[in-house]
């Protein structure tokens, strides 16, 4: 195990208030859930609307200052995705970073109980709170672009056309979120039914109860009409493992 | 086709600002994306924090006043999930509904291009803006509980222990979101590469390009140790179709 795992300190912002026994504050767990989510939900408050806005984006945890940092270290979140000018007044973009909340959620199964009330999901969800600012430095931008591309398929960056053109650098927006706090919530295991339902033999003869594992899968890759090569192993190995590992994880979660 | 499809009017709050050609404002499409998302991301602004908070919840579109309303009609969103007291000052809960944003996102594939810049996802995402209030009426609460349970597995409500106990009614929180506006964004199809990359034969001999379809799947249901019956057809038919239909959809999206 080595050193003690770092945790985000529990406070009014990040504390899990319901089912506290499902809460996790370890950086390693939270950052891992973010990095393995195909999509993140990022929420902002625009200056001109009463409603928060939640946008799907892709992103990865990283440290430009110390690229060798591990998942359990304090990290920034780099997000790729267009952020409308209305979120930033031009001055604020540089001088006053914007408070955001980022959610990463994995659904691992449907928990089907005897009563609707005891129905649940197996899931792993993380949220991070932080301040987002546009990345202006080209080196940091390239670092984040590589991190995010390799988050889609590991090692993809090195196997695509390099370097990005000046126009591509110019029209790519990267946000760096400096993390203030975060938490995760994990539900795993089987069904938990109430005693009075378990004692009802007629009910138990009528209602199926158990867990249906659920996971993200990849289908067979479809080459572009102009593609000229077969899928290299850096990608095929990852894609093969993706479905298998996710499936195994969802089944293991149900059996815990 | 019949009547013209209703759309959410485009305004400053819901307008899709980037890739406007991917925007959809039809109620039927948006509500359909919400109802088929296993999980929704709901954002609020707590009174005591500078950060919005985004929570994963489950929910379904419906109309308590007109339960026979169809997907393309104006509907409310019913959410199941604990909402911490800090989101509501006690007076506001009843008298001043809370502005929320709700996101429903489906990832349909990885779009792997010759350049990192042209990488993309196939996806269908919807957001709704509205005002959330706790449902206090027991009849409306039961209507929403049934709607949401049947959103997990169609017809599940009628095949579980009924009715909910007084204690269950008491400790179930349902939020009704009155919708103000919404929009959806859909990306489908194959890779789009730049001409200068397509003309680079060395590059095309080195980089695999195409789409990897991605979808949500269910594994074999795992009965509870105390389960006594085999999985009834209302559930097994749905679960079998779920993986197959999602897979077919992701492949069809890639080929569009």
CSV table of C-alpha atoms in Angstrom, one decimal:
chain,number,residue,atom,x,y,z
A,1,UNK,CA,0.0,0.0,0.0
A,2,UNK,CA,2.8,2.5,0.8
A,3,UNK,CA,1.8,6.0,1.9
A,4,UNK,CA,-1.6,7.0,3.1
A,5,UNK,CA,-4.1,7.9,0.4
A,6,UNK,CA,-4.9,11.6,0.0
A,7,UNK,CA,-8.5,12.7,0.5
A,8,UNK,CA,-10.5,15.8,-0.4
A,9,UNK,CA,-11.4,17.3,3.0
A,10,UNK,CA,-15.1,17.0,3.7
A,11,UNK,CA,-16.9,20.3,4.0
A,12,UNK,CA,-20.3,21.9,3.3
A,13,UNK,CA,-19.7,21.8,-0.4
A,14,UNK,CA,-18.6,18.3,-1.1
A,15,UNK,CA,-20.1,16.2,1.8
A,16,UNK,CA,-22.3,13.3,0.7
A,17,UNK,CA,-25.4,13.9,2.8
A,18,UNK,CA,-27.5,10.8,2.0
A,19,UNK,CA,-26.1,7.2,2.3
A,20,UNK,CA,-22.9,8.5,3.9
A,21,UNK,CA,-21.7,4.9,4.0
A,22,UNK,CA,-21.4,5.1,0.2
A,23,UNK,CA,-19.1,8.2,0.2
A,24,UNK,CA,-15.5,8.1,-0.9
A,25,UNK,CA,-13.2,11.1,-0.7
A,26,UNK,CA,-9.9,9.5,-1.9
A,27,UNK,CA,-8.4,11.5,-4.8
A,28,UNK,CA,-7.3,8.3,-6.5
A,29,UNK,CA,-10.9,6.9,-6.6
A,30,UNK,CA,-12.4,10.2,-7.7
A,31,UNK,CA,-9.8,11.0,-10.4
A,32,UNK,CA,-10.1,7.4,-11.7
A,33,UNK,CA,-13.9,7.8,-12.1
A,34,UNK,CA,-13.3,11.0,-14.0
A,35,UNK,CA,-10.6,9.6,-16.3
A,36,UNK,CA,-12.7,6.5,-17.2
A,37,UNK,CA,-15.9,8.3,-18.0
A,38,UNK,CA,-16.4,8.7,-21.7
A,39,UNK,CA,-18.3,11.9,-21.0
A,40,UNK,CA,-18.3,14.4,-18.2
A,41,UNK,CA,-21.1,16.8,-17.3
A,42,UNK,CA,-19.8,20.3,-16.6
A,43,UNK,CA,-22.1,22.9,-15.0
A,44,UNK,CA,-21.6,26.7,-15.1
A,45,UNK,CA,-23.6,29.7,-14.2
A,46,UNK,CA,-23.9,32.1,-17.2
A,47,UNK,CA,-24.0,35.7,-16.4
A,48,UNK,CA,-27.3,36.4,-18.3
A,49,UNK,CA,-29.6,33.6,-17.1
A,50,UNK,CA,-31.1,32.3,-13.9
A,51,UNK,CA,-30.4,28.7,-14.9
A,52,UNK,CA,-27.2,26.8,-14.5
A,53,UNK,CA,-26.1,25.2,-17.8
A,54,UNK,CA,-24.8,21.7,-18.0
A,55,UNK,CA,-22.8,20.6,-21.0
A,56,UNK,CA,-21.4,17.2,-21.9
A,57,UNK,CA,-17.6,17.5,-22.5
A,58,UNK,CA,-14.6,15.2,-22.5
A,59,UNK,CA,-11.7,15.7,-20.1
A,60,UNK,CA,-8.9,14.1,-18.1
A,61,UNK,CA,-7.0,14.8,-14.9
A,62,UNK,CA,-3.4,15.9,-15.2
A,63,UNK,CA,-0.6,18.1,-14.0
A,64,UNK,CA,1.2,20.3,-16.6
A,65,UNK,CA,3.8,21.3,-13.9
A,66,UNK,CA,4.5,17.7,-13.0
A,67,UNK,CA,3.3,15.4,-15.8
A,68,UNK,CA,4.5,12.3,-14.0
A,69,UNK,CA,2.1,12.9,-11.1
A,70,UNK,CA,-0.1,9.9,-10.3
A,71,UNK,CA,-3.8,9.5,-10.1
A,72,UNK,CA,-3.8,9.9,-6.3
A,73,UNK,CA,-2.0,13.3,-6.4
A,74,UNK,CA,-3.5,16.7,-6.5
A,75,UNK,CA,-4.3,17.3,-10.2
A,76,UNK,CA,-6.1,19.7,-12.5
A,77,UNK,CA,-8.9,18.7,-14.7
A,78,UNK,CA,-8.4,19.6,-18.4
A,79,UNK,CA,-11.6,19.9,-20.4
A,80,UNK,CA,-12.0,20.0,-24.2
A,81,UNK,CA,-15.2,21.6,-25.4
A,82,UNK,CA,-16.5,24.8,-26.7
A,83,UNK,CA,-17.6,27.2,-24.0
A,84,UNK,CA,-19.8,29.9,-25.3
A,85,UNK,CA,-18.6,33.5,-24.8
A,86,UNK,CA,-21.6,34.1,-22.7
A,87,UNK,CA,-20.1,32.1,-19.8
A,88,UNK,CA,-17.1,34.5,-19.7
A,89,UNK,CA,-17.2,38.2,-19.8
A,90,UNK,CA,-14.0,38.9,-21.6
A,91,UNK,CA,-12.2,40.3,-18.6
A,92,UNK,CA,-13.3,37.5,-16.3
A,93,UNK,CA,-11.9,34.8,-18.6
A,94,UNK,CA,-8.4,35.9,-17.7
A,95,UNK,CA,-8.7,37.3,-14.2
A,96,UNK,CA,-11.6,35.7,-12.4
A,97,UNK,CA,-11.9,31.9,-13.0
A,98,UNK,CA,-15.5,30.6,-13.2
A,99,UNK,CA,-16.9,28.2,-10.5
A,100,UNK,CA,-17.9,24.9,-12.1
A,101,UNK,CA,-19.1,21.5,-11.0
A,102,UNK,CA,-18.1,18.4,-13.0
A,103,UNK,CA,-19.9,15.1,-12.7
A,104,UNK,CA,-18.6,11.7,-13.9
A,105,UNK,CA,-21.2,8.9,-13.6
A,106,UNK,CA,-21.0,5.2,-14.3
A,107,UNK,CA,-24.1,3.0,-14.2
A,108,UNK,CA,-23.2,-0.6,-13.2
A,109,UNK,CA,-26.6,-2.2,-12.8
A,110,UNK,CA,-30.3,-2.2,-12.2
A,111,UNK,CA,-31.2,-3.4,-8.7
A,112,UNK,CA,-34.7,-4.9,-8.9
A,113,UNK,CA,-36.4,-5.5,-5.5
A,114,UNK,CA,-39.7,-6.9,-4.3
A,115,UNK,CA,-41.0,-3.3,-3.7
A,116,UNK,CA,-40.5,-0.3,-5.9
A,117,UNK,CA,-39.1,1.5,-2.9
A,118,UNK,CA,-36.1,-0.8,-2.6
A,119,UNK,CA,-35.2,-0.5,-6.3
A,120,UNK,CA,-31.8,1.0,-6.9
A,121,UNK,CA,-28.9,1.3,-9.3
A,122,UNK,CA,-25.4,0.0,-8.8
A,123,UNK,CA,-23.3,3.0,-9.8
A,124,UNK,CA,-20.1,4.9,-9.3
A,125,UNK,CA,-20.4,8.7,-9.4
A,126,UNK,CA,-17.9,11.5,-8.7
A,127,UNK,CA,-18.2,15.2,-8.6
A,128,UNK,CA,-15.5,17.8,-8.5
A,129,UNK,CA,-15.8,21.5,-7.7
A,130,UNK,CA,-13.3,24.0,-9.0
A,131,UNK,CA,-12.5,27.1,-11.0
A,132,UNK,CA,-12.3,27.0,-14.8
A,133,UNK,CA,-10.1,29.2,-16.9
A,134,UNK,CA,-9.1,29.0,-20.6
A,135,UNK,CA,-5.6,27.7,-21.2
A,136,UNK,CA,-3.7,30.2,-23.2
A,137,UNK,CA,-0.2,28.8,-23.2
A,138,UNK,CA,0.5,26.7,-26.3
A,139,UNK,CA,2.7,24.2,-24.5
A,140,UNK,CA,0.1,23.6,-21.8
A,141,UNK,CA,-2.6,23.4,-24.5
A,142,UNK,CA,-0.7,20.7,-26.4
A,143,UNK,CA,-0.1,18.8,-23.1
A,144,UNK,CA,-3.9,18.8,-22.4
A,145,UNK,CA,-4.8,17.9,-26.0
A,146,UNK,CA,-2.5,14.9,-25.9
A,147,UNK,CA,-3.9,13.9,-22.5
A,148,UNK,CA,-7.5,14.1,-23.6
A,149,UNK,CA,-6.9,12.4,-27.0
A,150,UNK,CA,-5.1,9.5,-25.2
A,151,UNK,CA,-8.1,9.4,-22.8
A,152,UNK,CA,-10.3,8.4,-25.7
A,153,UNK,CA,-7.9,5.6,-26.9
A,154,UNK,CA,-4.6,5.2,-25.0
A,155,UNK,CA,-1.6,6.2,-27.2
A,156,UNK,CA,-3.8,7.6,-29.9
A,157,UNK,CA,-2.0,11.0,-30.0
A,158,UNK,CA,1.4,9.4,-31.1
A,159,UNK,CA,-0.4,7.5,-33.8
A,160,UNK,CA,-2.1,10.5,-35.5
A,161,UNK,CA,-0.9,13.4,-37.6
A,162,UNK,CA,1.5,15.6,-35.7
A,163,UNK,CA,1.9,18.4,-34.9
A,164,UNK,CA,-1.4,20.3,-34.7
A,165,UNK,CA,-1.4,23.2,-37.2
A,166,UNK,CA,-1.5,26.8,-36.1
A,167,UNK,CA,-5.1,27.0,-37.1
A,168,UNK,CA,-6.0,23.9,-35.1
A,169,UNK,CA,-4.2,25.3,-32.0
A,170,UNK,CA,-6.1,28.5,-32.5
A,171,UNK,CA,-9.5,27.0,-32.7
A,172,UNK,CA,-9.2,24.4,-29.9
A,173,UNK,CA,-10.5,25.5,-26.6
A,174,UNK,CA,-9.1,23.9,-23.5
A,175,UNK,CA,-10.3,24.7,-20.0
A,176,UNK,CA,-8.2,24.0,-16.9
A,177,UNK,CA,-10.2,23.4,-13.8
A,178,UNK,CA,-8.3,24.1,-10.5
A,179,UNK,CA,-10.0,21.6,-8.1
A,180,UNK,CA,-11.3,22.9,-4.8
A,181,UNK,CA,-12.9,19.7,-3.6
A,182,UNK,CA,-14.7,16.6,-4.7
A,183,UNK,CA,-16.4,13.4,-3.6
A,184,UNK,CA,-17.6,10.1,-5.0
A,185,UNK,CA,-20.5,7.8,-4.2
A,186,UNK,CA,-20.5,4.1,-4.9
A,187,UNK,CA,-23.3,1.6,-4.6
A,188,UNK,CA,-22.5,-2.0,-5.3
A,189,UNK,CA,-23.9,-5.3,-4.2
A,190,UNK,CA,-27.2,-7.2,-4.4
A,191,UNK,CA,-30.8,-6.3,-3.6
A,192,UNK,CA,-31.8,-5.4,-0.1
A,193,UNK,CA,-35.5,-6.2,0.6
A,194,UNK,CA,-37.6,-5.5,3.7
A,195,UNK,CA,-38.4,-8.2,6.1
A,196,UNK,CA,-42.1,-7.9,5.7
A,197,UNK,CA,-41.7,-8.4,1.9
A,198,UNK,CA,-39.3,-11.3,2.4
A,199,UNK,CA,-41.9,-13.0,4.7
A,200,UNK,CA,-44.6,-12.6,2.1
A,201,UNK,CA,-44.5,-16.0,0.2
A,202,UNK,CA,-47.2,-15.0,-2.3
A,203,UNK,CA,-45.1,-11.9,-3.2
A,204,UNK,CA,-41.9,-13.9,-3.6
A,205,UNK,CA,-43.7,-16.3,-5.9
A,206,UNK,CA,-44.8,-13.4,-8.1
A,207,UNK,CA,-41.8,-11.0,-8.2
A,208,UNK,CA,-38.4,-11.6,-9.8
A,209,UNK,CA,-35.7,-9.9,-7.7
A,210,UNK,CA,-32.0,-9.5,-8.4
A,211,UNK,CA,-29.5,-7.3,-10.2
A,212,UNK,CA,-29.1,-6.8,-14.0
A,213,UNK,CA,-25.5,-5.7,-14.6
A,214,UNK,CA,-25.1,-2.8,-17.0
A,215,UNK,CA,-22.0,-1.6,-18.8
A,216,UNK,CA,-20.6,0.4,-21.7
A,217,UNK,CA,-19.6,-1.7,-24.7
A,218,UNK,CA,-17.9,-1.1,-28.0
A,219,UNK,CA,-19.0,-2.8,-31.3
A,220,UNK,CA,-16.8,-3.8,-34.1
A,221,UNK,CA,-14.8,-0.8,-35.4
A,222,UNK,CA,-16.1,0.5,-38.8
A,223,UNK,CA,-13.2,1.8,-41.0
A,224,UNK,CA,-13.7,5.0,-43.0
A,225,UNK,CA,-14.2,4.3,-46.7
A,226,UNK,CA,-10.7,5.8,-47.3
A,227,UNK,CA,-9.0,4.0,-44.5
A,228,UNK,CA,-6.0,2.0,-45.7
A,229,UNK,CA,-4.8,-0.1,-42.8
A,230,UNK,CA,-6.0,-2.7,-40.4
A,231,UNK,CA,-6.6,-1.6,-36.8
A,232,UNK,CA,-3.2,-1.5,-35.0
A,233,UNK,CA,-2.8,-3.4,-31.7
A,234,UNK,CA,-2.6,-0.3,-29.5
A,235,UNK,CA,-6.2,0.4,-30.4
A,236,UNK,CA,-7.6,-3.1,-30.9
A,237,UNK,CA,-6.2,-4.4,-27.6
A,238,UNK,CA,-7.8,-1.4,-25.8
A,239,UNK,CA,-11.2,-1.8,-27.6
A,240,UNK,CA,-11.3,-5.5,-26.9
A,241,UNK,CA,-10.6,-5.0,-23.3
A,242,UNK,CA,-13.0,-2.1,-22.9
A,243,UNK,CA,-16.2,-4.2,-23.3
A,244,UNK,CA,-14.8,-7.2,-21.5
A,245,UNK,CA,-13.5,-5.3,-18.5
A,246,UNK,CA,-16.6,-3.2,-18.1
A,247,UNK,CA,-18.8,-6.2,-18.3
A,248,UNK,CA,-16.7,-8.1,-15.7
A,249,UNK,CA,-16.8,-5.0,-13.5
A,250,UNK,CA,-20.6,-4.7,-13.6
A,251,UNK,CA,-21.0,-8.4,-12.7
A,252,UNK,CA,-18.5,-8.3,-9.9
A,253,UNK,CA,-20.2,-5.2,-8.5
A,254,UNK,CA,-23.5,-7.1,-8.5
A,255,UNK,CA,-22.0,-10.0,-6.6
A,256,UNK,CA,-20.2,-7.9,-3.9
B,1,UNK,CA,-46.8,12.2,-40.0
B,2,UNK,CA,-49.9,14.1,-39.0
B,3,UNK,CA,-49.6,17.4,-37.3
B,4,UNK,CA,-46.5,19.6,-37.2
B,5,UNK,CA,-44.0,18.7,-34.4
B,6,UNK,CA,-43.9,21.0,-31.5
B,7,UNK,CA,-40.6,22.7,-30.8
B,8,UNK,CA,-39.1,24.6,-27.9
B,9,UNK,CA,-38.6,28.2,-29.0
B,10,UNK,CA,-35.0,29.1,-29.6
B,11,UNK,CA,-33.8,31.9,-27.3
B,12,UNK,CA,-30.7,33.0,-25.4
B,13,UNK,CA,-31.0,30.2,-22.8
B,14,UNK,CA,-31.4,27.1,-25.0
B,15,UNK,CA,-29.9,28.0,-28.3
B,16,UNK,CA,-27.1,25.7,-29.6
B,17,UNK,CA,-24.2,28.0,-30.4
B,18,UNK,CA,-21.6,25.7,-31.9
B,19,UNK,CA,-22.4,23.3,-34.7
B,20,UNK,CA,-25.9,24.7,-35.1
B,21,UNK,CA,-26.5,22.2,-37.8
B,22,UNK,CA,-26.6,19.5,-35.1
B,23,UNK,CA,-29.3,21.2,-33.1
B,24,UNK,CA,-32.8,19.8,-32.5
B,25,UNK,CA,-35.6,21.7,-30.8
B,26,UNK,CA,-38.4,19.2,-31.3
B,27,UNK,CA,-40.1,18.2,-28.0
B,28,UNK,CA,-40.5,14.6,-29.1
B,29,UNK,CA,-36.8,14.1,-29.8
B,30,UNK,CA,-35.7,15.9,-26.6
B,31,UNK,CA,-38.2,14.1,-24.4
B,32,UNK,CA,-37.2,10.8,-26.0
B,33,UNK,CA,-33.6,11.3,-25.1
B,34,UNK,CA,-34.5,12.1,-21.5
B,35,UNK,CA,-36.7,9.0,-21.2
B,36,UNK,CA,-34.1,6.6,-22.5
B,37,UNK,CA,-31.2,7.9,-20.5
B,38,UNK,CA,-30.5,5.5,-17.6
B,39,UNK,CA,-29.3,8.5,-15.7
B,40,UNK,CA,-29.8,12.3,-15.8
B,41,UNK,CA,-27.5,15.0,-14.5
B,42,UNK,CA,-29.5,17.6,-12.6
B,43,UNK,CA,-27.8,21.0,-11.7
B,44,UNK,CA,-28.9,23.4,-9.0
B,45,UNK,CA,-27.5,26.4,-7.3
B,46,UNK,CA,-27.3,25.9,-3.5
B,47,UNK,CA,-27.9,29.0,-1.5
B,48,UNK,CA,-24.7,28.7,0.5
B,49,UNK,CA,-22.1,28.0,-2.1
B,50,UNK,CA,-20.6,29.7,-5.2
B,51,UNK,CA,-20.6,26.4,-7.1
B,52,UNK,CA,-23.5,24.8,-8.9
B,53,UNK,CA,-24.1,21.2,-7.9
B,54,UNK,CA,-24.7,18.5,-10.4
B,55,UNK,CA,-26.3,15.3,-9.1
B,56,UNK,CA,-27.1,12.0,-11.0
B,57,UNK,CA,-30.8,11.2,-10.7
B,58,UNK,CA,-33.3,9.1,-12.5
B,59,UNK,CA,-36.4,10.7,-14.1
B,60,UNK,CA,-39.1,10.5,-16.8
B,61,UNK,CA,-41.2,13.0,-18.7
B,62,UNK,CA,-45.0,12.9,-17.9
B,63,UNK,CA,-48.2,14.7,-17.4
B,64,UNK,CA,-50.2,14.1,-14.2
B,65,UNK,CA,-53.0,16.3,-15.5
B,66,UNK,CA,-53.1,14.3,-18.8
B,67,UNK,CA,-51.5,10.9,-18.3
B,68,UNK,CA,-52.3,10.0,-21.9
B,69,UNK,CA,-50.1,12.8,-23.3
B,70,UNK,CA,-47.6,11.7,-25.9
B,71,UNK,CA,-43.8,12.3,-26.0
B,72,UNK,CA,-44.2,15.3,-28.4
B,73,UNK,CA,-46.6,17.1,-26.1
B,74,UNK,CA,-45.6,19.7,-23.4
B,75,UNK,CA,-44.7,17.6,-20.4
B,76,UNK,CA,-43.2,17.9,-16.9
B,77,UNK,CA,-40.1,16.1,-15.8
B,78,UNK,CA,-40.4,14.0,-12.7
B,79,UNK,CA,-37.2,13.3,-10.9
B,80,UNK,CA,-36.5,10.7,-8.1
B,81,UNK,CA,-33.7,11.5,-5.9
B,82,UNK,CA,-32.7,13.0,-2.6
B,83,UNK,CA,-32.3,16.7,-2.7
B,84,UNK,CA,-30.5,18.0,0.3
B,85,UNK,CA,-32.3,20.6,2.4
B,86,UNK,CA,-29.5,23.1,1.6
B,87,UNK,CA,-30.9,23.4,-1.9
B,88,UNK,CA,-34.2,24.7,-0.5
B,89,UNK,CA,-34.7,27.2,2.1
B,90,UNK,CA,-37.9,25.9,3.7
B,91,UNK,CA,-40.0,28.7,2.5
B,92,UNK,CA,-38.7,28.5,-1.0
B,93,UNK,CA,-39.4,24.8,-1.4
B,94,UNK,CA,-43.1,25.5,-1.5
B,95,UNK,CA,-43.4,29.0,-2.9
B,96,UNK,CA,-40.4,29.7,-5.2
B,97,UNK,CA,-39.4,26.8,-7.4
B,98,UNK,CA,-35.7,26.3,-8.0
B,99,UNK,CA,-34.1,26.9,-11.4
B,100,UNK,CA,-32.5,23.7,-12.7
B,101,UNK,CA,-30.8,22.4,-15.8
B,102,UNK,CA,-31.2,18.7,-16.6
B,103,UNK,CA,-28.8,16.9,-19.1
B,104,UNK,CA,-29.4,13.5,-20.8
B,105,UNK,CA,-26.5,12.3,-22.8
B,106,UNK,CA,-26.0,9.2,-24.9
B,107,UNK,CA,-22.5,8.3,-26.3
B,108,UNK,CA,-22.9,6.4,-29.6
B,109,UNK,CA,-19.3,6.1,-30.8
B,110,UNK,CA,-15.7,7.2,-31.0
B,111,UNK,CA,-14.8,9.0,-34.2
B,112,UNK,CA,-11.1,8.5,-34.9
B,113,UNK,CA,-9.7,10.8,-37.5
B,114,UNK,CA,-6.2,11.2,-39.1
B,115,UNK,CA,-5.6,14.3,-37.0
B,116,UNK,CA,-6.5,14.7,-33.3
B,117,UNK,CA,-8.3,17.9,-34.2
B,118,UNK,CA,-10.9,16.0,-36.3
B,119,UNK,CA,-11.6,13.4,-33.6
B,120,UNK,CA,-15.1,13.5,-32.3
B,121,UNK,CA,-17.9,11.4,-30.7
B,122,UNK,CA,-21.1,10.3,-32.1
B,123,UNK,CA,-23.6,11.3,-29.4
B,124,UNK,CA,-27.2,12.4,-28.7
B,125,UNK,CA,-27.5,14.9,-25.9
B,126,UNK,CA,-30.5,16.9,-24.6
B,127,UNK,CA,-30.8,19.6,-22.0
B,128,UNK,CA,-33.9,21.0,-20.3
B,129,UNK,CA,-34.3,24.2,-18.3
B,130,UNK,CA,-37.0,24.5,-15.8
B,131,UNK,CA,-38.2,25.1,-12.2
B,132,UNK,CA,-38.1,22.3,-9.7
B,133,UNK,CA,-40.5,21.9,-6.8
B,134,UNK,CA,-41.2,19.0,-4.4
B,135,UNK,CA,-44.3,17.0,-5.2
B,136,UNK,CA,-46.5,17.0,-2.1
B,137,UNK,CA,-49.7,15.5,-3.4
B,138,UNK,CA,-49.8,11.7,-2.8
B,139,UNK,CA,-51.7,10.9,-6.0
B,140,UNK,CA,-49.2,12.9,-8.1
B,141,UNK,CA,-46.3,11.3,-6.2
B,142,UNK,CA,-47.6,7.8,-6.9
B,143,UNK,CA,-48.1,8.7,-10.6
B,144,UNK,CA,-44.5,9.8,-10.8
B,145,UNK,CA,-43.2,6.8,-8.8
B,146,UNK,CA,-44.9,4.5,-11.3
B,147,UNK,CA,-43.7,6.4,-14.3
B,148,UNK,CA,-40.1,6.4,-13.0
B,149,UNK,CA,-40.1,2.7,-12.0
B,150,UNK,CA,-41.5,1.7,-15.4
B,151,UNK,CA,-38.7,3.9,-16.9
B,152,UNK,CA,-36.2,1.4,-15.4
B,153,UNK,CA,-38.0,-1.7,-16.7
B,154,UNK,CA,-41.3,-1.2,-18.6
B,155,UNK,CA,-44.2,-2.5,-16.6
B,156,UNK,CA,-42.1,-3.2,-13.5
B,157,UNK,CA,-44.5,-1.3,-11.2
B,158,UNK,CA,-47.4,-3.6,-11.8
B,159,UNK,CA,-45.2,-6.6,-11.1
B,160,UNK,CA,-43.9,-5.5,-7.7
B,161,UNK,CA,-45.4,-5.2,-4.2
B,162,UNK,CA,-48.3,-2.7,-4.2
B,163,UNK,CA,-49.3,-0.3,-2.8
B,164,UNK,CA,-46.3,1.6,-1.3
B,165,UNK,CA,-46.6,1.8,2.5
B,166,UNK,CA,-47.2,5.2,4.3
B,167,UNK,CA,-43.6,5.2,5.4
B,168,UNK,CA,-42.4,4.6,1.9
B,169,UNK,CA,-44.5,7.5,0.6
B,170,UNK,CA,-43.2,9.7,3.3
B,171,UNK,CA,-39.6,9.0,2.7
B,172,UNK,CA,-39.7,9.2,-1.1
B,173,UNK,CA,-38.8,12.6,-2.6
B,174,UNK,CA,-40.1,13.4,-6.1
B,175,UNK,CA,-39.3,16.7,-7.8
B,176,UNK,CA,-41.5,18.0,-10.6
B,177,UNK,CA,-39.7,20.2,-13.1
B,178,UNK,CA,-41.9,22.6,-15.0
B,179,UNK,CA,-40.0,23.0,-18.3
B,180,UNK,CA,-39.2,26.4,-19.6
B,181,UNK,CA,-37.1,25.4,-22.6
B,182,UNK,CA,-34.8,22.8,-24.0
B,183,UNK,CA,-32.6,21.7,-26.9
B,184,UNK,CA,-30.8,18.6,-28.2
B,185,UNK,CA,-27.6,18.1,-30.1
B,186,UNK,CA,-26.9,15.1,-32.3
B,187,UNK,CA,-23.7,14.1,-34.0
B,188,UNK,CA,-23.8,11.0,-36.2
B,189,UNK,CA,-22.0,9.7,-39.3
B,190,UNK,CA,-18.5,8.9,-40.2
B,191,UNK,CA,-15.1,10.6,-39.9
B,192,UNK,CA,-14.6,13.9,-41.6
B,193,UNK,CA,-10.9,14.5,-42.4
B,194,UNK,CA,-9.2,17.5,-43.9
B,195,UNK,CA,-8.1,17.5,-47.5
B,196,UNK,CA,-4.4,18.1,-46.7
B,197,UNK,CA,-4.5,15.0,-44.4
B,198,UNK,CA,-6.3,12.9,-47.0
B,199,UNK,CA,-3.7,13.8,-49.6
B,200,UNK,CA,-0.9,12.7,-47.4
B,201,UNK,CA,-0.4,9.0,-48.4
B,202,UNK,CA,2.3,8.4,-45.8
B,203,UNK,CA,-0.1,9.5,-43.1
B,204,UNK,CA,-2.9,7.4,-44.5
B,205,UNK,CA,-0.6,4.4,-44.5
B,206,UNK,CA,0.1,5.0,-40.8
B,207,UNK,CA,-3.2,6.0,-39.2
B,208,UNK,CA,-6.3,3.9,-38.8
B,209,UNK,CA,-9.4,6.1,-39.3
B,210,UNK,CA,-13.1,5.2,-38.7
B,211,UNK,CA,-15.8,5.0,-36.1
B,212,UNK,CA,-16.0,2.7,-33.1
B,213,UNK,CA,-19.7,2.3,-32.1
B,214,UNK,CA,-20.3,2.5,-28.4
B,215,UNK,CA,-23.5,1.5,-26.5
B,216,UNK,CA,-25.0,0.6,-23.2
B,217,UNK,CA,-25.4,-3.1,-22.7
B,218,UNK,CA,-27.0,-5.4,-20.1
B,219,UNK,CA,-25.3,-8.6,-18.9
B,220,UNK,CA,-27.2,-11.8,-17.8
B,221,UNK,CA,-29.5,-11.0,-14.9
B,222,UNK,CA,-28.3,-12.3,-11.5
B,223,UNK,CA,-31.1,-13.4,-9.3
B,224,UNK,CA,-31.1,-12.6,-5.5
B,225,UNK,CA,-30.2,-15.6,-3.4
B,226,UNK,CA,-33.8,-15.6,-2.2
B,227,UNK,CA,-35.4,-15.1,-5.6
B,228,UNK,CA,-37.9,-17.9,-6.3
B,229,UNK,CA,-39.0,-17.4,-9.9
B,230,UNK,CA,-37.5,-17.2,-13.4
B,231,UNK,CA,-37.3,-13.9,-15.1
B,232,UNK,CA,-40.8,-13.1,-16.5
B,233,UNK,CA,-41.1,-12.1,-20.2
B,234,UNK,CA,-42.0,-8.4,-19.5
B,235,UNK,CA,-38.5,-8.0,-18.2
B,236,UNK,CA,-36.5,-10.6,-20.2
B,237,UNK,CA,-37.9,-9.3,-23.5
B,238,UNK,CA,-36.9,-5.7,-22.6
B,239,UNK,CA,-33.5,-6.6,-21.3
B,240,UNK,CA,-32.7,-8.7,-24.4
B,241,UNK,CA,-33.8,-5.9,-26.7
B,242,UNK,CA,-32.0,-3.2,-24.7
B,243,UNK,CA,-28.5,-4.4,-25.7
B,244,UNK,CA,-29.4,-5.4,-29.2
B,245,UNK,CA,-31.2,-2.2,-30.0
B,246,UNK,CA,-28.6,0.0,-28.5
B,247,UNK,CA,-25.9,-1.8,-30.4
B,248,UNK,CA,-27.8,-1.6,-33.7
B,249,UNK,CA,-28.4,2.1,-33.1
B,250,UNK,CA,-24.7,2.9,-32.5
B,251,UNK,CA,-23.8,1.0,-35.7
B,252,UNK,CA,-26.5,2.7,-37.8
B,253,UNK,CA,-25.4,6.1,-36.4
B,254,UNK,CA,-21.8,5.4,-37.5
B,255,UNK,CA,-23.0,4.5,-41.0
B,256,UNK,CA,-25.2,7.6,-41.6
